[in-house]
Amino acid sequence: MNKIMYLEFERCIGCRSCQAACRECGGHDAKERNYVEYVDFFESRQTYPMLCMQCKDPACARVCPANAIQITEDGVVLSAMEEKCIGCRNCTFGCPFGIPKFDFEENKMYKCDMCYDRTQHDIAPMCASVCPSDAIRFIDFDEMQALRRRRTQMNLIEGKKPTEQDKWQYVPEFFGVYSD
Amino acid sequence: MTQFLAKEGVKNLHREGEKLITTHCCYCGMQCGMHIRLNEKTGKVVGVEPRYDWPVTLGKMCPKGVTAYQTVDHEERITTPLIKKNGQFVKASWDEALDLIEKNFKELQSKHGKDALSVYGGVSMTNEKCYLVGKYARVGLGTRFVDYNGRFCMSSAAGGFMKTLGTDRGSTLPWTELEHTDCFFISGWNAAECLPTSIQWLWKARDKGAKMIVADPRETQIARLADVHLDLKSGTDSALANGMLHIIIRDGYVDEEYVNERCNNYDELKELVKTFTPEYTSQLTGVSVEKIEKAATIYGKSPRSVVMFCRGIEQQRKGVDNVCTYTSMALLRGQIGKFASGVSTVTGQGNGQGGREHGQKADALPGYRKIADPEHVKYVAGVWGIQPEEMPKAGVSAFEMFDEIQNGNIRAMHVMCSNPAVSAPNTEYVWDSFRKLDFMVVSDFFMSETAEFADVILPATTWAEDEGTTTNLEGRVIRIRKVKDPIGESKTDWEIMKAIAERMGKGSFFPYENVPQIWEEFRLASKGGKADYYGITYDRIDKEDGVFWPCPSEDHPGTPTMFKEKFDTPNGKANLATVAWQEPAEVPSANYPHTLTTGRVVFHYLSGTQTRRVKFLMEQCPLPYAELHPELASQYNLVNGDKIKLTTPRSSMVLDVRLTKAIRNDHVFVPYHWGKELSVNQLTNPALDPTSRMPEIKVCAVKIEKA
Ligand code: SF4
Ligand code: SF4
Ligand code: SF4
């Protein structure tokens, strides 16, 4: 895999297209593996997506007594293997992000596999493909670096979202910025 | 016909045993590109694959688009004609159904005259079909009563653009240019929920530093991130726009050269907006003076800007005025006809643009021609092979057709691709009108609330079972491909219109064997009109990623940017708006002290006939609700999840309460996608705009009680 999964939470518009799309992935059995939550609907409509971080040393796999959670060569943490999963739900408690879900009818866990049927061919996962606001992206490393640099640059020039973007509020008196 | 068209170098997941068919979403005007996955063995539609190479949407889809394919082989599809007997629908053959239609249509016409019949169309279907609706009504049935659901959708934008710019093309610029603009001025458009994939263009521009001003009574997702959120009262748009014009003039932001060369009425406009000081504007709109000043300054200083609006400003009894004043903002700044700037309404229905151009409207003929113009009638009559004298006169608008039913003038109606039992305002009146009809035919593929009133239901097809073209919200004509054959005995709308026309003895005017034949006739019918499609061919659409009308000849490149040199008005200049202040038809009073506004949620499309049958979408949003500010709620001792009774002069209904500070504290919001007792349109006000005949769905006065 030559690409990066890149998240920008604040771009999320709460459309839950990523969840609808997750149900469409091969082998997903029409069950989504990702989450979209309101931060606090009382206060605002801001939402954010959450999906598997594909941890380097995944807690879910580590706490699995049956060794059911496999990790691919390129580091993608897969759903539990059906024949191995004993339904103990350790993984759902172990994950620091609360990602693995549990199917009580089938008595097995299921989780985001980064659409491995797609990503192993460098095709974007379904959620990243459809996300209308680019809150979830599947991009080259260089592109990600450029986006991060751009972010810093924009913060300097424009002030930070979501305020009303008066740059001078952010620049201290001992700092000069050239701008027209 | 159904080839797979991803461009070279674009990778898609192509599963074995499956065919990918390249098409567009069936729902909103974004017309997101998609591939539909078809199982080659079973012939069933099994899923969707992103279409990364479609330049307008780049593979992105909202949840409606992702799940759209699930309506095609849906278990609730109507697959045979149905005839109502003793209040129950029973299955019938096509012959039985057509016999009954023929008998009733002919009887009613001989008893009450030609105009006893009426046709109620819709614009969620292809150009070919929309074009045929007008011809079917006027030639097939010979009635003057034909109109369509665009009266609740696009007619105010159309009226406003015709008045100011001379031609109604929803967007004066291609949307792929949006990322290069410096400022968005957006009013009454809940972009994140209603056309979610448009967000990528807004965000792209924002990433480059573009400013965003959003006017909305609710703090929508885009309002929350805007530089200025103008939290105006529903129904005060013309005042806000006049207030903006006032400051633009006062502070010298007018592009004087452009205005002198290209606009009429500048002096009148200056005179009119004199009184709209920030203080007066603030008083009318409820927006603070500081915000108004700030928004006008940002907008006025931006070298390139786009003014965008949607149903929020249009579904009002002064919808046309609102469109004209907002458009004048773009004109004063000299923006229309230039790169990455201009004005755009945001077309709601999939083919809301194409469907409104070609004669479904009571007073219109193909190519934006007018029935009132004898030359226009002569041309179209020529294409259709009838005498100009045979062309029926103009009819009445959609909502006024219900008045005609109540008056006994319309005795029968054929509804296609529409569900006015949910989407029209004051629905109880509409339901009563349906009951008064002697005979009613509905073509649909699901049992809509409107279909339940019918005497005969004809099983139509979904978008995936027919081919044709639509025109997206930019004015780009694109191709819808046939994915599979119609299920059961269902027929396409054009086959249905043809079959009924044959029964009415007009078969020779509908000789079509396939869709391309309709397309060829339609190109000719539009030729020379304002919306000229003559130069557009299916091949060109494929090769050029769609073609923008007007496109008068095959060697014409199409027109992505409108009005570069001149406007389509008689003297070639745009007409600036001079619009005096007018209250909404209903303002809060002692009995009805608050404002009710309605709108959409991201999970449902229009009347919900389709999306309420999709599992994922229903899981996300099964029921309507009343959204209100905790400050308003506390006056009635309401907490989250309580039941609330809303009453307007028309009716009342009970809903769950959802509290959020992201709405004005004097407004209640209810989404409208449900039928019967869940339909908020029981409450809404049918006050019509004098030009567009658009009802004031967006604002009425309401009483709140704890239920
Ligand atoms: S698809 Fe994107 S914008 Fe929509 S909910 Fe998911 S992350 Fe948010
Ligand atoms: S990467 Fe694939 S499996 Fe993971 S959340 Fe996204 S769509 Fe679902
Ligand atoms: S409903 Fe509109 S935004 Fe959503 S996928 Fe369909 S065309 Fe795109």
mmCIF file with all atom_site columns, N, CA and C in Angstrom, chain A residues 60-88:
data_model
loop_
_atom_site.group_PDB
_atom_site.id
_atom_site.type_symbol
_atom_site.label_atom_id
_atom_site.label_alt_id
_atom_site.label_comp_id
_atom_site.label_asym_id
_atom_site.label_entity_id
_atom_site.label_seq_id
_atom_site.pdbx_PDB_ins_code
_atom_site.Cartn_x
_atom_site.Cartn_y
_atom_site.Cartn_z
_atom_site.occupancy
_atom_site.B_iso_or_equiv
_atom_site.pdbx_formal_charge
_atom_site.auth_seq_id
_atom_site.auth_comp_id
_atom_site.auth_asym_id
_atom_site.auth_atom_id
_atom_site.pdbx_PDB_model_num
ATOM 1  N N  . CYS A 1 60 ? -6.373  -4.556  20.183 1.00 0.00 ? 60 CYS A N  1
ATOM 2  C CA . CYS A 1 60 ? -7.412  -5.558  19.930 1.00 0.00 ? 60 CYS A CA 1
ATOM 3  C C  . CYS A 1 60 ? -6.788  -6.918  19.640 1.00 0.00 ? 60 CYS A C  1
ATOM 4  N N  . ALA A 1 61 ? -5.753  -6.918  18.797 1.00 0.00 ? 61 ALA A N  1
ATOM 5  C CA . ALA A 1 61 ? -5.115  -8.176  18.441 1.00 0.00 ? 61 ALA A CA 1
ATOM 6  C C  . ALA A 1 61 ? -4.347  -8.746  19.629 1.00 0.00 ? 61 ALA A C  1
ATOM 7  N N  . ARG A 1 62 ? -3.746  -7.820  20.393 1.00 0.00 ? 62 ARG A N  1
ATOM 8  C CA . ARG A 1 62 ? -2.936  -8.300  21.515 1.00 0.00 ? 62 ARG A CA 1
ATOM 9  C C  . ARG A 1 62 ? -3.779  -8.984  22.596 1.00 0.00 ? 62 ARG A C  1
ATOM 10 N N  . VAL A 1 63 ? -4.989  -8.442  22.837 1.00 0.00 ? 63 VAL A N  1
ATOM 11 C CA . VAL A 1 63 ? -5.801  -9.031  23.907 1.00 0.00 ? 63 VAL A CA 1
ATOM 12 C C  . VAL A 1 63 ? -6.642  -10.213 23.433 1.00 0.00 ? 63 VAL A C  1
ATOM 13 N N  . CYS A 1 64 ? -6.572  -10.523 22.180 1.00 0.00 ? 64 CYS A N  1
ATOM 14 C CA . CYS A 1 64 ? -7.387  -11.629 21.659 1.00 0.00 ? 64 CYS A CA 1
ATOM 15 C C  . CYS A 1 64 ? -6.773  -12.970 22.074 1.00 0.00 ? 64 CYS A C  1
ATOM 16 N N  . PRO A 1 65 ? -7.484  -13.749 22.902 1.00 0.00 ? 65 PRO A N  1
ATOM 17 C CA . PRO A 1 65 ? -6.908  -15.006 23.386 1.00 0.00 ? 65 PRO A CA 1
ATOM 18 C C  . PRO A 1 65 ? -6.864  -16.068 22.288 1.00 0.00 ? 65 PRO A C  1
ATOM 19 N N  . ALA A 1 66 ? -7.607  -15.869 21.218 1.00 0.00 ? 66 ALA A N  1
ATOM 20 C CA . ALA A 1 66 ? -7.685  -16.900 20.188 1.00 0.00 ? 66 ALA A CA 1
ATOM 21 C C  . ALA A 1 66 ? -6.833  -16.570 18.973 1.00 0.00 ? 66 ALA A C  1
ATOM 22 N N  . ASN A 1 67 ? -6.100  -15.474 19.061 1.00 0.00 ? 67 ASN A N  1
ATOM 23 C CA . ASN A 1 67 ? -5.274  -15.068 17.926 1.00 0.00 ? 67 ASN A CA 1
ATOM 24 C C  . ASN A 1 67 ? -6.085  -14.920 16.645 1.00 0.00 ? 67 ASN A C  1
ATOM 25 N N  . ALA A 1 68 ? -7.282  -14.390 16.789 1.00 0.00 ? 68 ALA A N  1
ATOM 26 C CA . ALA A 1 68 ? -8.191  -14.357 15.635 1.00 0.00 ? 68 ALA A CA 1
ATOM 27 C C  . ALA A 1 68 ? -7.996  -13.122 14.775 1.00 0.00 ? 68 ALA A C  1
ATOM 28 N N  . ILE A 1 69 ? -7.367  -12.086 15.345 1.00 0.00 ? 69 ILE A N  1
ATOM 29 C CA . ILE A 1 69 ? -7.235  -10.835 14.598 1.00 0.00 ? 69 ILE A CA 1
ATOM 30 C C  . ILE A 1 69 ? -5.883  -10.796 13.888 1.00 0.00 ? 69 ILE A C  1
ATOM 31 N N  . GLN A 1 70 ? -5.932  -10.867 12.589 1.00 0.00 ? 70 GLN A N  1
ATOM 32 C CA . GLN A 1 70 ? -4.718  -10.942 11.792 1.00 0.00 ? 70 GLN A CA 1
ATOM 33 C C  . GLN A 1 70 ? -4.293  -9.550  11.316 1.00 0.00 ? 70 GLN A C  1
ATOM 34 N N  . ILE A 1 71 ? -2.980  -9.421  11.121 1.00 0.00 ? 71 ILE A N  1
ATOM 35 C CA . ILE A 1 71 ? -2.466  -8.163  10.597 1.00 0.00 ? 71 ILE A CA 1
ATOM 36 C C  . ILE A 1 71 ? -1.783  -8.453  9.267  1.00 0.00 ? 71 ILE A C  1
ATOM 37 N N  . THR A 1 72 ? -2.144  -7.725  8.237  1.00 0.00 ? 72 THR A N  1
ATOM 38 C CA . THR A 1 72 ? -1.559  -8.008  6.920  1.00 0.00 ? 72 THR A CA 1
ATOM 39 C C  . THR A 1 72 ? -0.130  -7.496  6.873  1.00 0.00 ? 72 THR A C  1
ATOM 40 N N  . GLU A 1 73 ? 0.559   -7.862  5.808  1.00 0.00 ? 73 GLU A N  1
ATOM 41 C CA . GLU A 1 73 ? 1.961   -7.451  5.664  1.00 0.00 ? 73 GLU A CA 1
ATOM 42 C C  . GLU A 1 73 ? 2.118   -5.933  5.694  1.00 0.00 ? 73 GLU A C  1
ATOM 43 N N  . ASP A 1 74 ? 1.157   -5.253  5.062  1.00 0.00 ? 74 ASP A N  1
ATOM 44 C CA . ASP A 1 74 ? 1.285   -3.794  5.078  1.00 0.00 ? 74 ASP A CA 1
ATOM 45 C C  . ASP A 1 74 ? 0.657   -3.167  6.321  1.00 0.00 ? 74 ASP A C  1
ATOM 46 N N  . GLY A 1 75 ? 0.316   -3.989  7.313  1.00 0.00 ? 75 GLY A N  1
ATOM 47 C CA . GLY A 1 75 ? -0.068  -3.426  8.605  1.00 0.00 ? 75 GLY A CA 1
ATOM 48 C C  . GLY A 1 75 ? -1.543  -3.191  8.818  1.00 0.00 ? 75 GLY A C  1
ATOM 49 N N  . VAL A 1 76 ? -2.380  -3.703  7.927  1.00 0.00 ? 76 VAL A N  1
ATOM 50 C CA . VAL A 1 76 ? -3.818  -3.506  8.115  1.00 0.00 ? 76 VAL A CA 1
ATOM 51 C C  . VAL A 1 76 ? -4.351  -4.542  9.098  1.00 0.00 ? 76 VAL A C  1
ATOM 52 N N  . VAL A 1 77 ? -5.074  -4.051  10.105 1.00 0.00 ? 77 VAL A N  1
ATOM 53 C CA . VAL A 1 77 ? -5.609  -4.928  11.142 1.00 0.00 ? 77 VAL A CA 1
ATOM 54 C C  . VAL A 1 77 ? -6.985  -5.422  10.706 1.00 0.00 ? 77 VAL A C  1
ATOM 55 N N  . LEU A 1 78 ? -7.100  -6.707  10.434 1.00 0.00 ? 78 LEU A N  1
ATOM 56 C CA . LEU A 1 78 ? -8.326  -7.242  9.838  1.00 0.00 ? 78 LEU A CA 1
ATOM 57 C C  . LEU A 1 78 ? -9.376  -7.596  10.887 1.00 0.00 ? 78 LEU A C  1
ATOM 58 N N  . SER A 1 79 ? -10.595 -7.851  10.418 1.00 0.00 ? 79 SER A N  1
ATOM 59 C CA . SER A 1 79 ? -11.654 -8.373  11.290 1.00 0.00 ? 79 SER A CA 1
ATOM 60 C C  . SER A 1 79 ? -11.230 -9.756  11.785 1.00 0.00 ? 79 SER A C  1
ATOM 61 N N  . ALA A 1 80 ? -11.821 -10.191 12.900 1.00 0.00 ? 80 ALA A N  1
ATOM 62 C CA . ALA A 1 80 ? -11.474 -11.508 13.438 1.00 0.00 ? 80 ALA A CA 1
ATOM 63 C C  . ALA A 1 80 ? -11.802 -12.589 12.423 1.00 0.00 ? 80 ALA A C  1
ATOM 64 N N  . MET A 1 81 ? -10.939 -13.588 12.362 1.00 0.00 ? 81 MET A N  1
ATOM 65 C CA . MET A 1 81 ? -11.213 -14.714 11.460 1.00 0.00 ? 81 MET A CA 1
ATOM 66 C C  . MET A 1 81 ? -12.393 -15.488 12.036 1.00 0.00 ? 81 MET A C  1
ATOM 67 N N  . GLU A 1 82 ? -13.329 -15.777 11.185 1.00 0.00 ? 82 GLU A N  1
ATOM 68 C CA . GLU A 1 82 ? -14.568 -16.401 11.641 1.00 0.00 ? 82 GLU A CA 1
ATOM 69 C C  . GLU A 1 82 ? -14.327 -17.694 12.393 1.00 0.00 ? 82 GLU A C  1
ATOM 70 N N  . GLU A 1 83 ? -13.436 -18.516 11.851 1.00 0.00 ? 83 GLU A N  1
ATOM 71 C CA . GLU A 1 83 ? -13.267 -19.837 12.459 1.00 0.00 ? 83 GLU A CA 1
ATOM 72 C C  . GLU A 1 83 ? -12.517 -19.759 13.785 1.00 0.00 ? 83 GLU A C  1
ATOM 73 N N  . LYS A 1 84 ? -11.801 -18.643 14.006 1.00 0.00 ? 84 LYS A N  1
ATOM 74 C CA . LYS A 1 84 ? -11.029 -18.565 15.245 1.00 0.00 ? 84 LYS A CA 1
ATOM 75 C C  . LYS A 1 84 ? -11.748 -17.800 16.353 1.00 0.00 ? 84 LYS A C  1
ATOM 76 N N  . CYS A 1 85 ? -12.529 -16.769 15.989 1.00 0.00 ? 85 CYS A N  1
ATOM 77 C CA . CYS A 1 85 ? -13.147 -15.887 16.988 1.00 0.00 ? 85 CYS A CA 1
ATOM 78 C C  . CYS A 1 85 ? -14.036 -16.692 17.933 1.00 0.00 ? 85 CYS A C  1
ATOM 79 N N  . ILE A 1 86 ? -13.796 -16.526 19.252 1.00 0.00 ? 86 ILE A N  1
ATOM 80 C CA . ILE A 1 86 ? -14.606 -17.270 20.220 1.00 0.00 ? 86 ILE A CA 1
ATOM 81 C C  . ILE A 1 86 ? -15.676 -16.379 20.862 1.00 0.00 ? 86 ILE A C  1
ATOM 82 N N  . GLY A 1 87 ? -15.767 -15.148 20.388 1.00 0.00 ? 87 GLY A N  1
ATOM 83 C CA . GLY A 1 87 ? -16.841 -14.258 20.858 1.00 0.00 ? 87 GLY A CA 1
ATOM 84 C C  . GLY A 1 87 ? -16.649 -13.745 22.268 1.00 0.00 ? 87 GLY A C  1
ATOM 85 N N  . CYS A 1 88 ? -15.403 -13.604 22.728 1.00 0.00 ? 88 CYS A N  1
ATOM 86 C CA . CYS A 1 88 ? -15.188 -13.177 24.117 1.00 0.00 ? 88 CYS A CA 1
ATOM 87 C C  . CYS A 1 88 ? -15.302 -11.666 24.292 1.00 0.00 ? 88 CYS A C  1
#
